[in-house]
Amino acid sequence: MHSISVKELTLNFGAVSVLKDLNLDVAEGEFIVLLGPSGCGKSTLLNCLAGLLDITDGEIWIKGKNVTWAEPSERGIGMVFQSYALYPQMTVRGNLSFGLKNARMPQAEIDKRVARAAEILQIGPLLDRKPGALSGGQRQRVAIGRALVRDVDVFLFDEPLSNLDAKLRSELRVEIKRLHSRLNNTMVYVTHDQIEALTLADRIAVMRGGIIQQLDAPQVIYNRPANLFVAGFIGSPAMNFLHGATVDGGRRFEAGGIGLSLEGYEGGAVGARPEVVLGLRPEHLEIVPGAEEGRTIPAVVELDEPMGADSLVWLKAGGAQMSVRVPVERRMARGAAVHLRVDMTKASLFDAATEQRI
Amino acid sequence: MLYGTLFIVCIYYILPLWVMVMTSLKGMPEIRVGNIFAPPVEITFEPWVKAWSEACTGLNCDGLSRGFWNSVRILVPSVILSIAVASVNGYALVNWRFKGADVFFTILIFGSFIPYQVMLYPIVILLREMGIYGTLSGLVLVHTIFGMPILTLLFRNYFSSLPEELFKAARVDGAGFWAIYFRIMLPMSMPIFVVAVILQVTGIWNDFLFGVVFTKPDIYPMTVQLNNIVNSVQGVKEYNVNMAATLLTGLVPLTIYFISGKLFVRGIAAGAVKG
């Protein structure tokens, strides 16, 4: 049984179509991240799951129940918001117990659940404070606690870490992951931060324009992006793209006077195509001194950017700007003529017209 | 230079009040001397007492006190009712966007641009048909309805400045329409309620037109009675009593401003952030 099942979901705001025939199945205990640029519909989809937006067409099932038209509180979900959304006039304890009181739960049970949530999230000493007297990280813990006390199977996170500074963000990221492994419930997590997506997710759904572009494990999304959009969106620094053509019956790639053998490309025989895009991640290129027939691209160093653990070298190659990740000790002189060796087994090839992976 | 100008302007504004207070503390012989700016030689509170409990309008000679209590009986239910309805209106318009909400709001705002005078006679007929013409409840109803556009606008703008995620969180927490209104929205909206109370108290207290049109002499509000005292054409013009009566009438809105001035400014500013 799927924990969440979205069937043919469509949502229109007036004439604007925000989500189009969207299908998504989430397994029990799975951590799904909805990832995409702003305006891609990821938060909207989450609001539809929570029942905060009425959908135009389709069905939403949670835990084997059709909840398409159920009230948010009847769906068995807990939700954590970007702005924390704590009730300012209530204490932390009041915030945690508000939903339980609405459900007319006995006080003893409320106390028990609040105590458990406080223990898990280590917010026990804060229970009698007002949200205004808490730091950002503490507020977000309380917000997570509010979902926790509901004792539900599905957690929905709407960019929960976006309002925190970088250090707190990585701390809470680990904490959310720990929480997931402890509770083992289903989580749907919306973010525009690919690091969060890659570190947290069992599967990532990359969205654009209300459509899921690719839904797969983080490693697959990273190494085998399904289309040009996903390839360009995931990865920092971004993937290098070379526009060219496949010739020789698909055995060679040619662009701007450079030729590369496609031997070893995992897509197999690609056939001759007039317009393709070759995608190469910066860490799958290597700077070598001499040319090797069919395996290297001549390049000129423009700039190097030391980034601490490693260094990023920007070069001009094949008429395009490319970046290569190298060990930080390796300093490159500006204007130096070098060669880039391509690891074709890790490359991605896209059709320029359809933007789909070949 | 700046302070000099301000000082002169202040004097200019305070002078009428000064004249009123001084005159109200003088006896009639002293007033006839004609020196209106001079402080009283002999301070007397006689005019104040007379204005409050003895001044005559028509056949009634129990002073302004009757009008005062009439005004209170009009004011309290009108203020409570209009603010209660308007705040729920604003809340529903912002958070529970029902079908036709925009049309509803447009009509409401449009209503506030129509001059009151145009609607007087139709309302008289409506109230007569409802059987509450000339009663206090009729006037309360009229005040409630006419307070609706501006108050709804005020509350709508304030509620839309509150984070929407709070409302969503409360819905996930299983709170319904009224639970969210009373437990979440209301405690966060005290400043705007203060603003609304001030607007309504001063507006309704100072109302003359509705009071004179929709009530009858027994239950005239204070303003109407004041007018009748001051404009009575029989006998000697008792300037000191008139001044005292006017000051008494103006005392209620003044008090409200003084005790809530700070909250008022804060509330207006809070509501103005987002339209």
XYZ file of C-alpha atoms in Angstrom:
633
model
C 0.000 0.000 0.000
C 1.240 3.441 -0.864
C 1.411 5.975 1.910
C 0.475 8.792 -0.428
C -0.950 8.399 -3.873
C -1.672 11.348 -6.133
C -3.677 10.534 -9.232
C -4.023 12.824 -12.257
C -3.941 15.882 -10.053
C -4.786 19.116 -11.860
C -5.004 22.533 -10.323
C -5.983 25.722 -12.097
C -6.053 29.220 -10.697
C -8.540 30.788 -13.062
C -7.068 30.362 -16.517
C -3.595 29.576 -15.197
C -2.755 25.904 -14.937
C -0.470 25.340 -11.957
C -0.359 21.541 -11.775
C -1.055 19.327 -14.759
C -2.142 15.689 -14.582
C 0.359 14.990 -11.878
C 0.903 11.449 -10.607
C 2.989 10.599 -7.584
C 3.176 7.503 -5.413
C 5.046 7.609 -2.147
C 5.904 4.387 -0.361
C 5.474 3.974 3.371
C 8.377 5.434 5.319
C 9.820 7.077 2.263
C 11.458 10.498 2.277
C 10.410 12.342 -0.861
C 11.839 15.747 -1.738
C 10.029 18.031 -4.152
C 12.720 20.137 -5.744
C 12.508 22.933 -8.265
C 12.928 26.635 -8.935
C 10.406 29.054 -7.469
C 7.063 28.952 -9.203
C 7.411 25.321 -10.268
C 4.383 24.247 -8.221
C 6.185 22.289 -5.508
C 4.700 24.209 -2.585
C 1.343 24.209 -4.311
C 1.466 20.430 -4.580
C 2.274 20.198 -0.877
C -0.650 22.479 -0.012
C -2.907 20.243 -2.089
C -1.667 17.202 -0.157
C -2.388 19.027 3.097
C -5.856 19.997 1.932
C -5.178 23.711 2.166
C -5.968 24.188 -1.529
C -8.979 22.774 -3.312
C -7.863 20.934 -6.402
C -9.517 21.216 -9.816
C -9.362 17.570 -10.799
C -7.848 14.276 -9.728
C -7.593 12.319 -6.508
C -5.396 12.250 -3.443
C -5.126 9.089 -1.358
C -3.357 8.957 1.975
C -2.956 5.637 3.786
C -5.422 3.910 1.489
C -8.141 6.508 2.074
C -9.443 8.909 -0.521
C -8.899 12.263 1.160
C -9.378 14.462 -1.899
C -12.084 16.483 -0.173
C -11.218 15.829 3.465
C -10.390 18.621 5.892
C -6.648 19.128 6.568
C -7.011 17.860 10.126
C -8.705 14.654 8.966
C -5.948 13.602 6.590
C -3.510 12.247 9.128
C -0.788 14.727 8.255
C 1.442 17.080 10.167
C 2.876 20.142 8.487
C 5.908 22.338 9.095
C 6.015 25.772 7.496
C 8.825 27.976 6.272
C 7.910 30.869 8.553
C 7.402 28.435 11.494
C 3.823 29.768 11.851
C 3.823 29.475 15.624
C 0.881 31.087 17.391
C 2.565 34.132 18.960
C 0.204 34.548 21.903
C 0.567 30.954 23.123
C 3.464 29.358 24.947
C 5.405 26.551 23.337
C 3.261 24.112 25.293
C 0.133 25.869 24.051
C 1.398 25.680 20.498
C 2.086 21.971 20.766
C -1.235 21.123 22.377
C -3.519 23.398 20.323
C -4.280 20.749 17.713
C -4.785 18.037 20.317
C -7.204 20.217 22.269
C -9.151 20.840 19.067
C -9.409 17.083 18.713
C -10.810 16.947 22.305
C -8.072 14.667 23.510
C -7.897 13.947 27.277
C -5.427 16.170 29.107
C -3.340 13.239 30.338
C -2.750 12.057 26.774
C -1.896 15.604 25.659
C 0.683 15.932 28.422
C 2.200 12.613 27.490
C 2.552 13.505 23.830
C 3.921 16.980 24.496
C 6.493 15.497 26.865
C 7.541 12.943 24.270
C 7.895 15.539 21.514
C 9.839 17.808 23.847
C 12.172 14.942 24.669
C 12.769 13.987 21.047
C 13.421 17.572 19.956
C 15.157 18.664 23.171
C 12.855 21.610 23.752
C 11.826 20.648 27.298
C 13.230 23.795 28.966
C 11.412 26.018 26.464
C 7.897 24.711 27.039
C 6.665 27.712 29.022
C 8.202 30.364 26.829
C 6.440 32.329 24.104
C 7.695 31.923 20.505
C 8.931 35.523 20.538
C 11.533 34.535 23.132
C 12.994 31.732 20.994
C 15.757 31.729 18.395
C 15.054 30.733 14.805
C 16.371 27.211 15.272
C 14.323 26.696 18.438
C 11.191 27.996 16.726
C 11.612 25.533 13.903
C 12.034 22.717 16.406
C 8.772 23.714 18.031
C 7.132 23.811 14.607
C 8.368 20.281 13.957
C 7.129 19.335 17.423
C 3.664 20.543 16.525
C 3.607 18.015 13.698
C 5.154 15.377 15.930
C 2.514 15.471 18.696
C -0.203 14.731 16.170
C 1.289 11.247 15.938
C 0.610 11.033 12.210
C 2.081 8.885 9.489
C 2.794 11.652 7.012
C 4.910 14.749 7.603
C 4.812 17.621 5.142
C 7.678 20.127 5.184
C 7.355 23.399 3.279
C 10.893 24.778 2.920
C 11.439 24.443 6.665
C 15.065 25.548 6.672
C 14.970 28.478 4.267
C 14.694 31.096 7.004
C 17.717 29.847 8.940
C 21.353 30.787 8.538
C 23.767 28.362 6.888
C 25.148 26.788 10.064
C 21.776 26.172 11.705
C 20.439 24.899 8.431
C 22.988 22.104 8.198
C 22.443 21.250 11.868
C 18.682 20.969 11.526
C 19.077 19.099 8.251
C 20.934 16.368 10.089
C 18.326 16.474 12.806
C 15.463 16.007 10.375
C 17.269 13.057 8.864
C 17.785 11.578 12.333
C 14.119 12.162 13.132
C 13.128 10.318 9.991
C 15.278 7.300 10.797
C 13.858 7.255 14.329
C 10.165 7.683 13.515
C 10.319 6.076 10.109
C 7.211 7.823 8.823
C 6.562 9.160 5.369
C 7.950 12.614 4.703
C 7.318 14.970 1.836
C 9.768 17.815 1.846
C 9.685 20.881 -0.390
C 12.871 22.798 -1.042
C 14.735 24.736 -3.700
C 18.047 23.808 -2.107
C 19.630 20.886 -3.972
C 22.011 20.072 -1.136
C 19.025 19.475 1.162
C 17.402 17.403 -1.547
C 20.463 15.287 -2.266
C 21.275 14.659 1.388
C 17.787 13.966 2.735
C 15.829 12.269 0.016
C 15.149 8.630 -0.685
C 13.770 9.901 -3.944
C 13.744 13.379 -5.461
C 10.979 14.743 -7.656
C 12.408 17.544 -9.783
C 9.590 19.838 -10.860
C 9.167 22.554 -13.440
C 6.015 24.277 -14.634
C 3.730 22.053 -12.583
C 5.142 18.852 -14.058
C 7.460 16.333 -12.437
C 10.494 16.197 -14.714
C 12.180 13.280 -13.046
C 11.427 11.181 -9.993
C 14.282 8.994 -8.838
C 16.982 8.361 -6.257
C 19.390 11.281 -5.696
C 22.331 9.433 -7.292
C 20.353 8.665 -10.423
C 19.101 12.249 -10.648
C 22.657 13.465 -10.312
C 24.385 10.996 -12.609
C 21.709 10.307 -15.161
C 19.485 13.393 -15.446
C 16.458 12.680 -17.619
C 16.543 15.937 -19.495
C 18.468 19.163 -19.991
C 16.501 21.019 -17.308
C 17.284 18.492 -14.600
C 20.906 18.323 -15.751
C 21.306 22.078 -15.499
C 19.365 22.473 -12.262
C 21.119 19.793 -10.214
C 24.770 20.164 -9.378
C 26.844 23.070 -8.195
C 28.841 24.178 -10.091
C 26.515 23.372 -12.948
C 27.100 20.723 -15.566
C 29.101 21.768 -18.646
C 27.214 21.649 -21.920
C 28.727 21.241 -25.393
C 26.415 21.733 -28.393
C 27.337 19.554 -31.340
C 26.364 16.539 -33.423
C 26.881 12.797 -33.393
C 28.560 11.460 -36.539
C 29.960 8.190 -37.819
C 26.705 6.420 -37.088
C 26.746 7.700 -33.555
C 30.264 6.646 -32.674
C 31.694 10.146 -32.465
C 30.627 13.512 -31.042
C 31.757 16.622 -32.902
C 31.477 20.269 -31.883
C 33.407 23.378 -32.919
C 36.394 21.510 -34.299
C 36.694 18.998 -31.490
C 35.943 15.324 -31.787
C 35.257 12.808 -29.051
C 34.715 9.092 -29.239
C 31.413 8.049 -27.702
C 32.813 4.661 -26.804
C 31.760 3.720 -23.307
C 28.689 5.974 -23.206
C 26.175 4.106 -21.077
C 23.274 4.993 -23.384
C 24.744 2.571 -25.955
C 24.252 3.194 -29.673
C 22.893 6.690 -30.116
C 22.797 6.908 -33.898
C 23.742 9.894 -36.011
C 21.941 13.036 -34.872
C 22.498 16.536 -36.216
C 21.902 18.388 -32.955
C 22.819 17.042 -29.560
C 24.070 18.442 -26.251
C 26.853 16.684 -24.380
C 26.731 17.215 -20.630
C 29.872 16.775 -18.540
C 30.059 17.332 -14.778
C 33.101 19.326 -13.582
C 34.361 16.380 -11.530
C 34.243 13.999 -14.507
C 36.829 15.998 -16.442
C 40.537 15.779 -15.905
C 43.221 18.250 -16.934
C 46.060 16.438 -18.789
C 49.129 17.900 -20.502
C 48.971 16.038 -23.824
C 46.244 15.359 -26.368
C 44.813 11.832 -26.703
C 42.982 11.038 -29.886
C 39.213 11.009 -29.369
C 39.378 11.373 -25.614
C 40.499 14.938 -24.947
C 39.425 18.493 -25.726
C 41.968 21.288 -26.137
C 41.306 24.131 -23.693
C 42.727 27.431 -22.449
C 42.712 28.261 -18.737
C 40.861 31.467 -17.907
C 40.562 31.489 -14.127
C 40.890 29.304 -11.107
C 38.703 29.517 -8.021
C 40.029 27.813 -4.866
C 37.029 26.642 -2.844
C 38.668 25.156 0.215
C 38.504 21.415 -0.260
C 39.063 21.641 -3.975
C 39.475 24.197 -6.670
C 37.423 25.079 -9.706
C 39.199 25.877 -12.961
C 37.333 27.758 -15.659
C 38.447 27.152 -19.217
C 37.528 27.997 -22.768
C 37.028 24.813 -24.791
C 35.155 23.969 -27.953
C 33.713 27.470 -28.124
C 32.094 27.116 -24.707
C 32.988 27.977 -21.152
C 33.688 24.908 -19.036
C 34.570 24.270 -15.429
C 36.701 21.476 -14.024
C 37.107 20.422 -10.427
C 40.748 19.813 -9.447
C 42.621 19.279 -6.162
C 43.251 22.608 -4.470
C 47.057 22.244 -4.598
C 46.980 22.258 -8.342
C 47.244 25.906 -9.389
C 46.652 26.752 -13.021
C 48.269 29.720 -14.787
C 45.958 31.970 -16.733
C 46.260 31.441 -20.500
C 47.883 28.017 -20.206
C 46.979 25.630 -23.016
C 45.893 22.259 -21.642
C 43.733 19.286 -22.583
C 40.638 17.970 -20.868
C 40.188 14.243 -20.701
C 36.542 13.216 -20.836
C 35.191 10.254 -18.897
C 32.582 9.196 -21.421
C 31.096 6.541 -19.115
C 29.798 9.328 -16.862
C 28.716 11.759 -19.567
C 25.118 12.617 -20.482
C 23.863 13.097 -24.001
C 20.684 15.001 -24.792
C 18.718 15.616 -27.953
C 18.857 19.390 -28.508
C 15.324 19.539 -29.890
C 13.417 17.429 -27.361
C 15.851 18.156 -24.494
C 15.470 14.503 -23.473
C 18.326 12.196 -22.552
C 19.470 9.878 -25.322
C 11.961 80.038 13.955
C 10.370 76.618 13.522
C 9.326 76.467 17.136
C 8.084 80.049 16.982
C 5.808 79.171 14.071
C 4.602 76.032 15.789
C 3.954 77.993 18.944
C 1.845 80.550 17.106
C -0.114 77.840 15.315
C -0.697 76.096 18.633
C -1.988 79.287 20.208
C -4.276 79.756 17.222
C -5.718 76.277 17.643
C -6.039 76.396 21.401
C -7.704 79.819 21.547
C -11.300 78.726 20.859
C -10.984 76.026 23.525
C -9.580 78.589 25.906
C -12.497 80.939 25.254
C -14.978 78.126 25.765
C -13.493 76.940 29.042
C -13.185 80.469 30.391
C -16.674 81.492 29.386
C -18.153 78.359 30.926
C -16.595 79.277 34.265
C -17.966 82.825 34.362
C -21.314 84.126 35.568
C -23.583 85.952 33.143
C -22.760 89.472 34.479
C -19.099 88.918 33.833
C -19.795 87.638 30.310
C -21.746 90.785 29.470
C -18.566 92.814 30.040
C -17.503 91.288 26.713
C -13.878 90.500 27.471
C -13.964 86.956 26.090
C -10.236 86.120 26.472
C -9.926 87.157 30.093
C -9.939 84.455 32.766
C -12.908 84.602 35.139
C -12.591 86.936 38.103
C -14.908 84.754 40.100
C -14.870 81.058 39.176
C -18.270 79.402 39.208
C -19.292 75.871 38.262
C -22.933 76.842 38.186
C -23.171 76.727 34.343
C -21.779 73.166 34.253
C -24.313 71.951 36.777
C -27.088 73.729 34.942
C -26.024 72.327 31.565
C -25.885 68.811 32.946
C -29.106 68.691 34.928
C -31.329 71.757 34.459
C -31.109 73.130 30.929
C -34.397 72.966 29.050
C -35.188 71.604 25.632
C -38.841 72.015 24.870
C -40.775 70.741 27.859
C -37.976 68.650 29.378
C -35.847 70.494 31.870
C -33.503 67.760 33.064
C -30.456 69.028 31.182
C -27.986 67.167 29.028
C -27.840 64.166 31.317
C -30.753 62.514 29.542
C -29.067 62.979 26.157
C -25.850 61.628 27.579
C -27.464 58.404 28.716
C -29.354 58.114 25.438
C -26.063 58.456 23.586
C -24.483 55.800 25.765
C -27.376 53.459 25.103
C -26.955 54.047 21.372
C -23.171 53.944 21.423
C -22.421 50.747 23.298
C -24.493 48.285 21.263
C -23.633 50.042 17.979
C -19.899 49.880 18.598
C -19.945 46.271 19.766
C -22.236 45.072 17.007
C -20.529 46.902 14.139
C -17.032 45.829 15.180
C -18.073 42.239 15.792
C -19.683 41.920 12.371
C -16.997 43.859 10.508
C -14.095 41.920 12.006
C -15.687 38.612 11.050
C -16.332 40.058 7.588
C -12.713 41.054 7.180
C -11.491 37.702 8.472
C -13.759 35.755 6.138
C -12.800 37.934 3.175
C -9.092 37.353 3.714
C -8.891 33.765 4.901
C -11.968 31.947 3.651
C -12.076 33.196 0.118
C -15.608 32.206 -0.753
C -17.093 32.497 -4.221
C -17.937 36.090 -5.019
C -15.788 37.472 -2.216
C -14.305 40.109 -4.478
C -17.689 41.206 -5.762
C -18.969 41.386 -2.202
C -16.051 43.502 -1.151
C -16.354 45.829 -4.154
C -20.030 46.430 -3.430
C -19.250 47.119 0.195
C -16.575 49.660 -0.659
C -18.733 51.204 -3.360
C -21.424 51.691 -0.739
C -19.152 53.924 1.271
C -18.925 56.435 -1.587
C -22.652 57.131 -1.720
C -23.550 60.218 0.338
C -25.589 59.373 3.440
C -28.185 61.976 2.650
C -29.294 60.086 -0.464
C -30.179 57.064 1.627
C -31.971 58.805 4.469
C -35.503 58.566 3.183
C -35.298 54.969 1.901
C -33.951 53.943 5.291
C -36.780 55.722 7.072
C -39.223 53.637 5.012
C -37.260 50.431 5.613
C -37.187 50.991 9.355
C -40.881 51.844 9.385
C -41.686 48.620 7.569
C -39.555 46.722 10.065
C -41.421 48.448 12.887
C -38.344 49.923 14.519
C -38.512 53.493 13.221
C -37.979 55.999 16.010
C -36.525 53.433 18.397
C -33.044 53.016 19.775
C -32.613 49.622 18.115
C -33.428 51.214 14.752
C -30.655 53.749 15.207
C -28.249 51.052 16.383
C -28.973 49.094 13.224
C -28.341 52.146 11.051
C -25.035 52.888 12.756
C -23.952 49.258 12.414
C -24.680 49.204 8.706
C -23.020 52.514 7.966
C -19.915 51.515 9.894
C -19.554 48.374 7.811
C -17.572 49.540 4.724
C -14.772 51.375 6.481
C -14.499 48.846 9.313
C -14.499 45.866 6.984
C -11.780 47.509 4.909
C -9.792 48.183 8.064
C -10.057 44.610 9.326
C -9.520 43.049 5.932
C -6.273 44.954 5.471
C -5.099 44.080 8.935
C -5.882 40.384 8.640
C -4.209 40.169 5.248
C -1.051 41.543 6.849
C -0.954 38.594 9.251
C 1.065 35.644 7.927
C -1.124 33.280 5.944
C 0.827 30.281 7.207
C -0.586 30.841 10.691
C -4.041 30.305 9.314
C -2.896 27.194 7.449
C -1.189 25.809 10.533
C -4.373 26.297 12.541
C -6.372 24.459 9.898
C -3.964 21.534 9.967
C -4.393 21.655 13.738
C -8.080 21.069 13.214
C -9.393 24.497 14.171
C -12.575 25.600 12.417
C -13.869 29.011 11.327
C -14.709 30.277 14.807
C -11.861 28.563 16.644
C -9.331 30.230 14.343
C -11.098 33.563 14.681
C -11.260 33.555 18.477
C -8.104 31.637 19.390
C -5.642 32.756 16.717
C -6.768 35.922 14.960
C -8.400 37.848 17.795
C -5.475 37.738 20.229
C -3.193 39.020 17.474
C -5.451 41.881 16.461
C -5.795 44.047 19.550
C -4.271 47.161 17.927
C -6.753 47.149 15.082
C -9.651 46.583 17.467
C -8.577 49.652 19.412
C -8.519 51.650 16.186
C -11.969 50.399 15.266
C -13.350 51.239 18.708
C -11.986 54.772 18.510
C -13.331 55.327 15.019
C -16.748 54.058 15.974
C -17.013 55.746 19.361
C -16.100 59.159 18.015
C -18.107 58.696 14.831
C -21.279 57.546 16.553
C -20.995 59.909 19.472
C -20.570 62.886 17.168
C -23.355 61.813 14.839
C -26.129 64.330 14.538
C -27.937 63.545 11.303
C -28.955 59.934 12.004
C -29.819 60.838 15.566
C -32.210 63.563 14.575
C -33.766 61.629 11.702
C -34.219 58.179 13.187
C -35.164 58.905 16.804
C -37.759 60.986 18.575
C -37.328 63.711 21.239
C -37.464 61.357 24.235
C -34.473 59.415 23.037
C -32.489 62.097 21.198
C -28.740 61.538 21.524
C -26.606 64.134 23.276
C -25.573 65.962 20.116
C -29.131 66.620 19.064
C -30.046 67.764 22.533
C -27.035 70.045 22.651
C -28.138 71.641 19.414
C -31.594 72.173 20.831
C -30.252 73.793 23.975
C -27.832 76.070 22.178
C -30.272 77.053 19.439
C -33.304 77.621 21.613
C -34.639 81.037 20.743
C -36.570 81.827 23.906
C -35.175 83.833 26.777
C -31.659 85.069 27.393
C -28.743 83.399 25.615
C -26.837 81.741 28.421
C -23.431 81.601 26.807
C -21.791 80.041 29.852
C -24.308 77.188 29.945
C -23.973 76.644 26.187
C -20.207 76.478 26.428
C -20.379 74.044 29.342
C -22.878 71.872 27.490
C -20.688 71.769 24.392
C -17.621 70.860 26.393
C -19.536 68.121 28.181
C -20.625 66.642 24.859
C -17.106 66.713 23.470
C -15.636 65.124 26.552
C -16.265 61.494 25.585
C -14.365 61.389 22.261
C -11.638 63.532 23.806
C -11.177 61.080 26.664
C -11.026 58.194 24.238
C -8.284 59.916 22.217
C -6.237 60.738 25.265
C -6.235 57.287 26.817
C -5.678 55.402 23.586
C -3.684 57.808 21.427
C -0.591 55.640 21.371
C -2.478 52.464 20.544
C -4.394 54.343 17.872
C -1.280 55.406 15.988
C 0.233 51.944 16.286
C -2.935 50.296 15.011
C -3.353 52.628 12.052
C 0.254 52.032 11.075
C -0.107 48.272 11.467
C -3.152 48.178 9.233
C -1.532 50.372 6.637
C 1.412 48.123 5.864
C -0.357 45.961 3.343
C -3.458 46.744 1.349
